[in-house]
């Protein structure tokens, strides 16, 4: 491509609308432009990279035996009403209706449609197992669209769905996708971490996320360098860390704690450490109320709580009026003693001695509380959030934490959608059984953001070679020098003939401007044709090399070809 003809509106200034590097660089490199919050146009460079990412995903899905098809984005409401997700998605779903008043949505994800396709089109149980996928635009009216392609309201996802008749079959289909994902993210040049994720009712190794560690990631990861354990915050198992408590079995005391509603206020008032308190928080879980206890220096993990209680909706903090009614006290003084709702205690609480809890009386707490003597929790389980420095649940070393960008997610769904939509088949014993599903997503456009977050410097993008919009750029130093421009043209043609995706910077610009643009848009190789062309010598530079290497024209071409050999 001749750069004089390329629509590549690069920007020198950092656009004010972009907070993170990948978003800034994509705008500056002229890859994307914003139309509305979370909605972008892809200009030629952006589209080329997007197509490359899609193709890598496609090749590996095909290699894993998955079949590509394409569903519409504009979907009638009925399938989502049948699964209950018309309501569940709530405001995140773009809903609309046609001229005769029929309800539609813009598809946020397609479990229902794939399930129905299999229901309608698969004639015999012999056609199972089957994995179907598409690479398609999704719509979600996200509460906080931001960071460019990272969290869009319109974005490209690869979504795949597997259909099996046995649990073992599902394990196999899942493993095939797991392996394909590892190949995909490796080929995309991403340094990724696979973490255990919450799988709701499925349990076990039912869900994993592919994360790219980055401070701008919106997900928390807990990991252990010693043994390789990694899980997201919601899932990470917690081990009890024992702390020092006053010895013996001290007598229970009710104490005045005026205006001490929070742990900070209490520790200050009593002059002690947060770990000698146990917090008691009242939650609404579907239509019942429960009390949840964790040590004062810990936080409750609401996903673990939801799984334990088995409620349909996410547990919510009880309204202050309810807390007052249940505890007969202002918010901040709830405690387990004498409380008439079920008490769920994090297992760490059972290792505490002579600790402090709310007294269910405004401005009062109990001191020297001991489980067994003063109260008995109804349920004891792992209910807290992991923290940096925790003990690794696998090997006992220290847990580290990081932020991560979720680029992919694989999930053993089970029979949720097949049951909801009536997808059954004969199993090996000739019995009708619900088809067992898995679902597998990749944020195709988000991968582009993640790749740039991981690969850039102060001059611009450093594309992994597999997804660079172009591979090599030929730059004549002096566009008025005929010998240079002619040689550059010839070199450009030869690179194209060798099968490389080459750019020729034939613009009437100073060399400095051209070099800056070439770095900004992240082209992996640059070949500069300057004064030494009289001796047949050019300057060859990889994007990350501090200085170019001198090569003959033929050497430069073969070096470029070699660089892109897989
Ligand atoms: P998140 O927790 O980031 O909202 P999710 O769990 O809702 O993601 P899935 O439904 O599992 O996402 O979608 C599959 C993949 O699609 C995700 O792993 C992510 O890479 C990508 N993705 C999800 N939402 C967005 C979005 N708003 N913009 C860009 N990519 C997205
Ligand atoms: Mg997810």
Coordinates of C-alpha atoms and ligand atoms in Angstrom, one line a residue:
X1 CA 0.0 0.0 0.0
X2 CA 1.2 3.5 -0.9
X3 CA 1.0 5.7 2.2
X4 CA 0.0 8.7 0.1
X5 CA -3.2 6.8 -0.6
X6 CA -3.7 5.3 2.9
X7 CA -6.4 6.8 5.1
X8 CA -4.3 7.0 8.2
X9 CA -5.2 10.1 10.2
X10 CA -2.5 10.0 12.9
X11 CA -2.6 12.4 15.7
X12 CA 0.3 14.1 17.5
X13 CA -1.5 15.0 20.6
X14 CA -3.0 12.6 23.1
X15 CA -6.8 12.8 22.7
X16 CA -8.5 14.0 25.9
X17 CA -11.2 11.3 25.6
X18 CA -8.7 8.4 26.1
X19 CA -7.5 7.4 29.6
X20 CA -5.5 4.3 28.9
X21 CA -2.5 3.7 26.6
X22 CA -4.2 1.3 24.2
X23 CA -7.1 3.6 23.6
X24 CA -4.8 6.7 23.2
X25 CA -2.6 4.8 20.7
X26 CA -5.5 3.4 18.7
X27 CA -6.9 6.9 18.3
X28 CA -3.4 8.4 17.6
X29 CA -2.5 5.7 15.1
X30 CA -5.8 6.4 13.2
X31 CA -7.1 2.9 13.8
X32 CA -10.5 3.8 15.3
X33 CA -12.8 6.7 15.8
X34 CA -15.6 7.1 18.4
X35 CA -19.2 7.6 17.3
X36 CA -20.8 7.4 20.7
X37 CA -19.8 6.0 24.1
X38 CA -18.5 2.5 23.5
X39 CA -19.2 2.6 19.8
X40 CA -16.4 2.9 17.3
X41 CA -15.7 2.9 13.6
X42 CA -12.7 0.9 12.4
X43 CA -10.5 2.8 9.9
X44 CA -8.3 0.8 7.5
X45 CA -5.4 0.1 9.9
X46 CA -7.8 -0.9 12.7
X47 CA -9.8 -3.1 10.4
X48 CA -6.7 -4.9 9.1
X49 CA -5.6 -5.8 12.6
X50 CA -9.2 -6.9 13.5
X51 CA -9.3 -9.2 10.5
X52 CA -6.0 -10.7 11.5
X53 CA -7.2 -11.4 15.0
X54 CA -10.4 -12.9 13.7
X55 CA -8.5 -15.1 11.3
X56 CA -6.2 -16.5 14.0
X57 CA -9.3 -17.3 16.1
X58 CA -11.0 -18.8 13.1
X59 CA -8.1 -21.0 12.1
X60 CA -7.7 -22.4 15.6
X61 CA -11.4 -23.0 16.1
X62 CA -11.6 -24.8 12.7
X63 CA -8.5 -26.8 13.7
X64 CA -10.2 -27.8 16.9
X65 CA -13.1 -29.2 14.9
X66 CA -15.6 -26.4 15.6
X67 CA -18.0 -25.4 12.8
X68 CA -18.5 -21.7 11.9
X69 CA -21.9 -20.3 11.2
X70 CA -23.3 -16.8 11.5
X71 CA -26.4 -15.7 13.4
X72 CA -28.2 -12.4 13.1
X73 CA -27.6 -9.6 15.6
X74 CA -31.2 -8.5 15.4
X75 CA -33.1 -11.1 17.4
X76 CA -36.8 -11.7 18.2
X77 CA -37.5 -11.6 21.9
X78 CA -39.1 -15.0 22.2
X79 CA -36.0 -17.1 22.7
X80 CA -34.7 -14.9 25.4
X81 CA -38.1 -14.8 27.0
X82 CA -38.2 -18.6 27.1
X83 CA -34.8 -18.8 28.9
X84 CA -35.7 -15.9 31.3
X85 CA -32.9 -13.8 30.1
X86 CA -35.1 -11.1 28.6
X87 CA -35.5 -10.0 32.2
X88 CA -32.1 -11.1 33.6
X89 CA -30.2 -8.8 31.2
X90 CA -32.3 -5.8 32.2
X91 CA -30.9 -2.5 31.1
X92 CA -27.8 -4.1 29.6
X93 CA -29.9 -5.4 26.6
X94 CA -30.7 -3.1 23.7
X95 CA -34.4 -3.7 23.1
X96 CA -36.5 -2.4 20.3
X97 CA -39.6 -3.3 18.3
X98 CA -40.5 -3.5 14.6
X99 CA -43.3 -1.6 12.8
X100 CA -45.9 -4.1 13.9
X101 CA -44.9 -3.9 17.6
X102 CA -43.0 -7.2 17.9
X103 CA -40.2 -7.1 20.4
X104 CA -36.6 -7.6 19.3
X105 CA -33.2 -7.2 20.9
X106 CA -29.6 -6.7 19.7
X107 CA -27.9 -10.0 20.7
X108 CA -25.7 -9.6 23.8
X109 CA -24.7 -13.4 23.6
X110 CA -26.3 -16.3 21.7
X111 CA -26.7 -19.4 24.0
X112 CA -30.5 -19.4 23.2
X113 CA -30.1 -19.1 19.5
X114 CA -27.5 -21.9 19.2
X115 CA -29.5 -24.2 21.4
X116 CA -32.5 -23.6 19.1
X117 CA -30.5 -24.2 16.0
X118 CA -29.4 -27.5 17.3
X119 CA -32.9 -28.3 18.4
X120 CA -34.3 -27.5 15.0
X121 CA -31.5 -28.8 12.7
X122 CA -29.9 -31.8 14.4
X123 CA -31.8 -35.0 13.3
X124 CA -30.0 -37.8 15.0
X125 CA -28.1 -38.4 18.2
X126 CA -25.3 -39.6 16.0
X127 CA -24.5 -36.0 15.0
X128 CA -23.3 -35.3 18.6
X129 CA -20.9 -34.2 19.9
X130 CA -20.9 -30.9 18.0
X131 CA -19.2 -27.5 18.6
X132 CA -20.6 -24.5 16.7
X133 CA -19.2 -21.0 16.7
X134 CA -19.5 -17.6 15.1
X135 CA -17.4 -14.4 15.0
X136 CA -20.0 -11.7 15.3
X137 CA -20.9 -8.3 16.6
X138 CA -22.5 -8.2 20.1
X139 CA -24.4 -5.5 21.8
X140 CA -24.5 -4.7 25.5
X141 CA -25.6 -1.4 27.0
X142 CA -22.7 -1.5 29.5
X143 CA -23.1 0.6 32.6
X144 CA -19.6 2.0 32.1
X145 CA -18.4 1.7 28.5
X146 CA -14.8 2.9 28.6
X147 CA -11.2 2.4 27.5
X148 CA -12.0 2.3 23.8
X149 CA -12.4 -1.3 22.6
X150 CA -11.8 -2.7 26.0
X151 CA -15.4 -2.3 27.2
X152 CA -17.6 -1.4 24.3
X153 CA -21.3 -1.4 23.8
X154 CA -20.8 -2.8 20.3
X155 CA -17.9 -5.3 20.1
X156 CA -16.8 -8.3 18.2
X157 CA -16.9 -11.6 20.1
X158 CA -16.2 -15.2 19.0
X159 CA -18.7 -17.3 20.8
X160 CA -18.8 -21.1 20.6
X161 CA -21.1 -23.6 22.1
X162 CA -20.6 -27.3 22.5
X163 CA -23.3 -30.0 22.6
X164 CA -22.6 -33.4 24.2
X165 CA -24.6 -36.3 25.4
X166 CA -22.4 -37.3 28.3
X167 CA -20.4 -35.5 31.0
X168 CA -17.2 -37.1 29.7
X169 CA -18.0 -35.8 26.3
X170 CA -18.4 -32.3 27.7
X171 CA -15.0 -32.6 29.4
X172 CA -13.5 -33.5 26.0
X173 CA -15.1 -30.7 24.1
X174 CA -14.1 -28.3 26.9
X175 CA -10.5 -29.5 26.7
X176 CA -10.4 -29.0 23.0
X177 CA -11.5 -25.4 23.4
X178 CA -9.0 -24.9 26.3
X179 CA -6.2 -26.1 24.0
X180 CA -7.4 -23.9 21.1
X181 CA -7.6 -20.9 23.3
X182 CA -4.0 -21.5 24.5
X183 CA -2.9 -21.6 20.8
X184 CA -5.0 -18.5 19.9
X185 CA -3.6 -16.3 22.6
X186 CA -0.1 -17.5 22.0
X187 CA -0.4 -16.7 18.3
X188 CA -1.8 -13.3 19.2
X189 CA 1.4 -12.6 21.1
X190 CA -0.3 -12.2 24.4
X191 CA 1.3 -13.1 27.7
X192 CA -1.7 -14.6 29.4
X193 CA -2.7 -16.3 32.7
X194 CA -5.4 -18.9 33.0
X195 CA -7.4 -18.5 36.1
X196 CA -10.1 -20.6 37.7
X197 CA -13.4 -18.7 37.6
X198 CA -16.7 -19.1 39.3
X199 CA -18.9 -21.6 37.6
X200 CA -22.0 -21.2 39.8
X201 CA -23.8 -24.4 40.1
X202 CA -21.4 -26.5 37.9
X203 CA -18.6 -26.5 40.4
X204 CA -15.3 -28.3 39.9
X205 CA -13.1 -27.1 37.0
X206 CA -16.2 -25.8 35.3
X207 CA -15.0 -22.4 34.3
X208 CA -11.7 -20.7 33.4
X209 CA -10.8 -17.3 32.2
X210 CA -7.9 -16.2 30.1
X211 CA -6.5 -13.1 31.6
X212 CA -3.9 -10.6 30.4
X213 CA -2.3 -9.1 33.5
X214 CA -2.4 -5.3 33.3
X215 CA -3.0 -2.5 35.8
X216 CA -5.9 -1.3 33.7
X217 CA -7.7 -4.7 33.8
X218 CA -11.1 -4.6 35.6
X219 CA -10.8 -8.1 37.1
X220 CA -8.8 -9.2 40.1
X221 CA -6.6 -12.2 39.9
X222 CA -5.0 -14.1 42.8
X223 CA -2.0 -16.2 41.8
X224 CA 1.0 -18.1 43.3
X225 CA 4.3 -18.0 41.6
X226 CA 5.5 -21.0 43.5
X227 CA 3.0 -23.6 42.3
X228 CA 1.1 -21.8 39.4
X229 CA -2.2 -21.6 41.2
X230 CA -4.4 -18.8 39.7
X231 CA -8.0 -17.9 40.2
X232 CA -10.0 -14.8 39.9
X233 CA -11.0 -12.9 43.1
X234 CA -14.5 -14.3 43.2
X235 CA -13.3 -17.9 42.9
X236 CA -10.0 -17.9 44.9
X237 CA -10.1 -20.2 47.8
X238 CA -9.1 -18.8 51.2
X239 CA -7.0 -20.4 53.9
X240 CA -7.4 -19.5 57.5
X241 CA -4.7 -17.2 58.8
X242 CA -4.5 -17.5 62.6
X243 CA -4.0 -14.3 64.5
X244 CA -3.2 -13.6 68.2
X245 CA -6.2 -13.3 70.5
X246 CA -6.4 -12.8 74.3
X247 CA -5.8 -16.2 76.0
X248 CA -8.3 -18.1 78.1
X249 CA -12.1 -18.0 78.3
X250 CA -12.7 -14.4 79.4
X251 CA -16.2 -13.4 80.6
X252 CA -18.6 -11.9 78.1
X253 CA -19.0 -8.2 78.6
X254 CA -21.4 -5.7 77.0
X255 CA -19.6 -2.4 76.5
X256 CA -20.6 1.1 75.4
X257 CA -19.3 2.1 72.0
X258 CA -20.9 5.4 71.3
X259 CA -21.2 6.3 67.6
X260 CA -18.8 3.5 66.7
X261 CA -20.6 2.2 63.6
X262 CA -17.7 1.2 61.5
X263 CA -14.6 -1.0 62.1
X264 CA -12.4 2.1 61.8
X265 CA -14.4 3.9 64.5
X266 CA -14.4 0.9 66.7
X267 CA -10.7 0.2 66.5
X268 CA -10.0 3.8 67.3
X269 CA -12.4 3.8 70.2
X270 CA -11.1 0.6 71.7
X271 CA -7.5 1.1 70.7
X272 CA -7.2 -2.4 69.1
X273 CA -6.6 -4.1 65.8
X274 CA -9.4 -4.8 63.3
X275 CA -8.9 -8.6 63.4
X276 CA -10.2 -8.8 67.0
X277 CA -13.7 -7.8 65.6
X278 CA -16.1 -10.0 63.7
X279 CA -18.3 -8.0 61.3
X280 CA -21.9 -9.1 61.0
X281 CA -23.6 -8.0 57.8
X282 CA -27.3 -8.6 57.0
X283 CA -28.0 -9.7 53.5
X284 CA -31.1 -10.2 51.5
X285 CA -30.9 -13.5 49.6
X286 CA -33.9 -13.8 47.3
X287 CA -36.8 -13.5 49.8
X288 CA -35.0 -14.3 53.0
X289 CA -32.6 -12.5 55.3
X290 CA -29.3 -13.9 56.6
X291 CA -26.4 -12.6 58.7
X292 CA -22.9 -13.1 57.4
X293 CA -19.8 -12.9 59.6
X294 CA -16.2 -12.3 58.6
X295 CA -13.2 -11.2 60.6
X296 CA -13.0 -7.4 60.9
X297 CA -10.0 -7.1 58.6
X298 CA -11.7 -9.1 55.8
X299 CA -14.2 -8.6 53.1
X300 CA -17.2 -10.8 52.2
X301 CA -17.1 -12.6 48.8
X302 CA -20.6 -12.3 47.6
X303 CA -20.2 -14.8 44.8
X304 CA -19.2 -17.5 47.3
X305 CA -22.1 -16.4 49.4
X306 CA -24.5 -16.7 46.5
X307 CA -23.3 -20.2 45.6
X308 CA -23.5 -21.4 49.2
X309 CA -27.0 -20.1 49.8
X310 CA -28.1 -21.1 46.3
X311 CA -30.1 -18.0 45.7
X312 CA -31.2 -17.0 42.2
X313 CA -30.5 -13.2 42.4
X314 CA -27.2 -11.8 43.7
X315 CA -27.3 -11.3 47.4
X316 CA -27.8 -7.7 48.4
X317 CA -27.1 -5.7 51.5
X318 CA -30.4 -5.4 53.5
X319 CA -32.0 -2.0 53.6
X320 CA -31.2 0.0 56.7
X321 CA -34.9 -0.2 57.8
X322 CA -34.7 -4.0 57.7
X323 CA -31.4 -4.0 59.6
X324 CA -33.1 -1.8 62.3
X325 CA -36.0 -4.1 62.5
X326 CA -34.0 -7.3 62.7
X327 CA -31.3 -6.1 65.1
X328 CA -33.4 -3.6 67.1
X329 CA -30.5 -1.2 66.6
X330 CA -29.0 1.4 64.2
X331 CA -26.9 0.0 61.3
X332 CA -23.4 -0.8 62.5
X333 CA -24.3 -2.7 65.7
X334 CA -25.5 -6.1 64.3
X335 CA -24.1 -9.2 66.0
X336 CA -24.8 -12.9 66.1
X337 CA -25.9 -13.2 69.8
X338 CA -29.7 -13.3 70.0
X339 CA -30.2 -12.7 66.3
X340 CA -33.2 -14.5 64.9
X341 CA -32.0 -15.1 61.3
X342 CA -29.5 -17.7 60.1
X343 CA -25.9 -16.9 60.8
X344 CA -23.3 -17.8 58.1
X345 CA -19.8 -17.5 59.4
X346 CA -16.6 -17.4 57.4
X347 CA -14.4 -20.3 58.7
X348 CA -11.8 -17.9 59.9
X349 CA -14.3 -16.6 62.5
X350 CA -14.3 -20.0 64.1
X351 CA -10.6 -19.6 64.9
X352 CA -11.2 -16.4 66.8
X353 CA -11.2 -16.1 70.6
X354 CA -12.4 -13.4 73.0
X355 CA -13.5 -11.2 70.1
X356 CA -15.8 -8.2 69.7
X357 CA -19.2 -8.2 67.9
X358 CA -22.2 -5.9 67.7
X359 CA -24.7 -6.3 70.5
X360 CA -27.8 -5.6 68.5
X361 CA -28.2 -2.5 70.6
X362 CA -27.4 1.0 69.3
X363 CA -24.0 2.2 70.7
X364 CA -23.2 -1.2 72.3
X365 CA -20.9 -4.1 71.5
X366 CA -20.0 -7.4 73.2
X367 CA -16.4 -8.1 74.1
X368 CA -14.8 -11.5 74.9
X369 CA -17.2 -13.4 72.6
X370 CA -16.5 -17.1 72.1
X371 CA -18.2 -19.4 69.7
X372 CA -19.8 -22.4 71.4
X373 CA -20.3 -20.6 74.7
X374 CA -22.0 -17.4 73.4
X375 CA -23.5 -18.3 70.0
X376 CA -23.3 -21.0 67.3
X377 CA -23.2 -20.1 63.6
X378 CA -25.7 -22.0 61.5
X379 CA -23.3 -22.5 58.6
X380 CA -19.5 -22.3 58.5
X381 CA -17.8 -21.9 55.1
X382 CA -15.2 -20.1 53.1
X383 CA -16.9 -16.8 52.6
X384 CA -14.2 -14.1 52.4
X385 CA -12.4 -12.4 49.6
X386 CA -8.8 -13.3 48.9
X387 CA -6.0 -10.7 49.7
X388 CA -2.4 -10.1 48.7
X389 CA -0.1 -12.1 51.1
X390 CA -2.7 -14.8 51.8
X391 CA -1.5 -18.4 52.0
X392 CA -1.8 -20.3 48.7
X393 CA -4.5 -22.9 49.1
X394 CA -2.4 -25.4 47.0
X395 CA 1.2 -25.0 48.2
X396 CA 1.3 -22.7 51.3
X397 CA 3.4 -20.0 49.7
X398 CA 2.3 -16.4 49.5
X399 CA -0.5 -15.4 47.2
X400 CA 0.0 -12.4 45.0
X401 CA -2.7 -10.3 43.4
X402 CA -2.9 -8.4 40.1
X403 CA -5.4 -6.8 37.8
X404 CA -6.3 -8.6 34.6
X405 CA -8.1 -8.1 31.3
X406 CA -10.4 -11.0 30.6
X407 CA -9.9 -11.8 27.0
X408 CA -11.5 -15.2 27.0
X409 CA -13.8 -17.4 29.0
X410 CA -14.6 -21.1 28.8
X411 CA -17.5 -22.5 30.8
X412 CA -19.2 -25.8 31.3
X413 CA -22.8 -24.7 31.1
X414 CA -24.5 -28.0 31.8
X415 CA -28.2 -28.3 30.8
X416 CA -29.4 -24.8 31.8
X417 CA -30.3 -23.8 28.2
X418 CA -31.1 -27.2 26.8
X419 CA -33.6 -27.7 29.7
X420 CA -35.1 -24.2 29.3
X421 CA -35.6 -24.7 25.5
X422 CA -36.3 -28.5 25.4
X423 CA -33.2 -29.8 23.7
X424 CA -33.0 -33.5 24.3
X425 CA -31.5 -36.5 22.5
X426 CA -31.2 -40.3 22.9
X427 CA -28.2 -41.3 24.9
X428 CA -26.1 -44.5 24.5
X429 CA -28.7 -46.4 26.6
X430 CA -31.5 -45.3 24.4
X431 CA -32.9 -42.9 27.1
X432 CA -33.9 -39.3 26.3
X433 CA -31.5 -37.0 28.0
X434 CA -30.9 -33.3 28.1
X435 CA -28.0 -32.3 25.9
X436 CA -25.0 -31.0 27.9
X437 CA -23.6 -27.7 26.8
X438 CA -20.4 -25.7 27.1
X439 CA -19.9 -22.1 26.0
X440 CA -16.7 -20.4 25.0
X441 CA -16.1 -16.7 24.4
X442 CA -13.3 -14.6 23.1
X443 CA -13.4 -10.8 23.2
X444 CA -11.9 -10.3 19.7
X445 CA -11.9 -6.5 19.7
X446 CA -10.8 -6.5 23.4
X447 CA -7.8 -8.6 22.4
X448 CA -6.5 -5.7 20.3
X449 CA -6.6 -3.4 23.3
X450 CA -4.9 -6.0 25.4
X451 CA -2.1 -6.6 22.8
X452 CA -1.4 -2.8 22.8
X453 CA -1.4 -2.6 26.6
X454 CA 1.2 -5.2 26.7
X455 CA 3.2 -4.1 23.7
X456 CA 4.1 -0.4 23.3
X457 CA 6.7 2.2 24.1
X458 CA 6.8 6.0 24.3
X459 CA 6.8 6.2 20.5
X460 CA 3.8 4.0 19.9
X461 CA 2.5 0.5 19.3
X462 CA 4.8 -2.5 19.0
X463 CA 2.6 -5.0 17.2
X464 CA 3.1 -8.7 17.8
X465 CA 4.1 -9.7 14.3
X466 CA 1.0 -11.8 13.8
X467 CA -1.5 -8.9 14.0
X468 CA 0.4 -5.9 12.7
X469 CA -1.8 -4.1 10.1
X470 CA 1.2 -4.2 7.7
X471 CA 4.5 -6.0 8.1
X472 CA 7.1 -3.8 6.7
X473 CA 7.4 -0.2 5.7
X474 CA 9.9 1.2 3.0
X475 CA 10.9 4.8 3.6
X476 CA 12.9 6.8 1.1
X477 CA 14.7 9.5 3.2
X478 CA 14.6 12.2 0.6
X479 CA 11.5 12.2 -1.5
X480 CA 13.1 14.7 -4.0
X481 CA 16.0 12.3 -4.7
X482 CA 15.1 10.3 -7.7
X483 CA 17.7 7.5 -7.1
X484 CA 16.2 7.0 -3.6
X485 CA 12.6 7.0 -4.7
X486 CA 13.2 4.7 -7.6
X487 CA 15.1 2.2 -5.5
X488 CA 12.4 2.4 -2.8
X489 CA 9.7 1.7 -5.4
X490 CA 11.6 -1.4 -6.6
X491 CA 12.2 -2.6 -3.1
X492 CA 8.6 -2.2 -2.3
X493 CA 7.5 -4.2 -5.4
X494 CA 10.0 -7.0 -4.5
X495 CA 8.6 -7.2 -0.9
X496 CA 5.1 -7.5 -2.3
X497 CA 6.3 -10.2 -4.7
X498 CA 7.8 -12.0 -1.7
X499 CA 4.4 -12.2 -0.2
X500 CA 4.9 -9.5 2.5
X501 CA 2.3 -6.9 3.4
X502 CA 4.4 -3.8 2.6
X503 CA 3.9 -0.1 2.9
X504 CA 5.7 2.4 0.8
X505 CA 6.0 5.8 2.5
X506 CA 5.8 7.9 -0.7
X507 CA 4.4 11.0 1.0
X508 CA 6.1 14.3 0.5
X509 CA 7.1 14.5 4.1
X510 CA 10.4 14.9 6.1
X511 CA 12.0 11.6 7.0
X512 CA 11.5 12.4 10.7
X513 CA 7.7 12.6 10.3
X514 CA 7.7 9.3 8.4
X515 CA 9.8 7.6 11.1
X516 CA 7.5 8.9 13.8
X517 CA 4.4 7.6 12.0
X518 CA 6.0 4.2 11.3
X519 CA 6.7 3.8 15.0
X520 CA 3.3 5.1 16.1
X521 CA 1.4 2.7 14.0
X522 CA 3.7 -0.1 15.2
X523 CA 5.0 -1.6 11.9
X524 CA 7.3 -4.4 12.9
X525 CA 10.0 -3.8 10.2
X526 CA 11.3 -0.6 8.6
X527 CA 13.6 -0.4 5.6
X528 CA 15.1 3.0 5.0
X529 CA 16.5 3.9 1.5
X530 CA 19.0 6.8 2.0
X531 CA 22.3 8.1 0.7
X532 CA 24.0 4.6 0.8
X533 CA 21.7 3.3 -1.9
X534 CA 24.4 4.3 -4.3
X535 CA 26.3 1.3 -2.9
X536 CA 23.2 -0.8 -2.8
X537 CA 22.9 -0.5 1.0
X538 CA 19.7 0.1 3.0
X539 CA 19.0 0.4 6.7
X540 CA 17.0 -2.4 8.2
X541 CA 15.3 -2.0 11.6
X542 CA 13.0 -4.0 13.7
X543 CA 10.5 -1.9 15.6
X544 CA 12.3 -2.6 19.0
X545 CA 15.9 -2.3 17.8
X546 CA 17.7 0.9 19.1
X547 CA 19.7 1.3 15.8
X548 CA 19.3 0.0 12.3
X549 CA 21.5 -2.6 10.6
X550 CA 23.1 -2.0 7.2
X551 CA 22.1 -4.6 4.6
X552 CA 22.2 -5.1 0.9
X553 CA 18.8 -4.9 -0.7
X554 CA 18.6 -8.7 -1.1
X555 CA 19.7 -9.3 2.4
X556 CA 17.1 -6.9 3.7
X557 CA 14.3 -8.7 1.7
X558 CA 15.3 -12.1 2.9
X559 CA 15.7 -10.9 6.5
X560 CA 12.1 -9.5 6.2
X561 CA 10.8 -12.8 4.8
X562 CA 12.5 -14.8 7.6
X563 CA 11.1 -12.5 10.2
X564 CA 7.6 -13.4 9.3
X565 CA 8.1 -17.2 8.8
X566 CA 6.1 -18.9 11.6
Ligands
LIG1 P1 -16.9 -8.8 31.6 O1 -16.8 -9.5 33.0 O2 -15.6 -8.2 31.2 O3 -18.1 -7.9 31.5 P2 -18.3 -11.0 30.7 O4 -18.0 -12.0 31.7 O5 -19.6 -10.3 30.7 O6 -17.1 -9.9 30.6 P3 -18.6 -13.0 28.6 O7 -20.1 -12.9 28.5 O8 -18.0 -14.1 29.2 O9 -18.1 -11.6 29.2 O10 -18.1 -12.7 27.1 C1 -17.0 -13.3 26.5 C2 -15.8 -12.4 26.2 O11 -16.3 -11.2 25.5 C3 -15.2 -11.8 27.5 O12 -14.2 -12.7 28.0 C4 -14.6 -10.5 27.0 O13 -13.3 -10.8 26.5 C5 -15.5 -10.1 25.9 N1 -16.3 -9.0 26.3 C6 -17.4 -9.0 27.2 N2 -18.0 -7.8 27.3 C7 -17.3 -7.0 26.5 C8 -17.4 -5.6 26.2 N3 -18.3 -4.8 26.7 N4 -16.5 -5.0 25.3 C9 -15.5 -5.8 24.7 N5 -15.4 -7.1 25.0 C10 -16.2 -7.7 25.9
LIG2 MG1 -17.0 -13.9 31.7

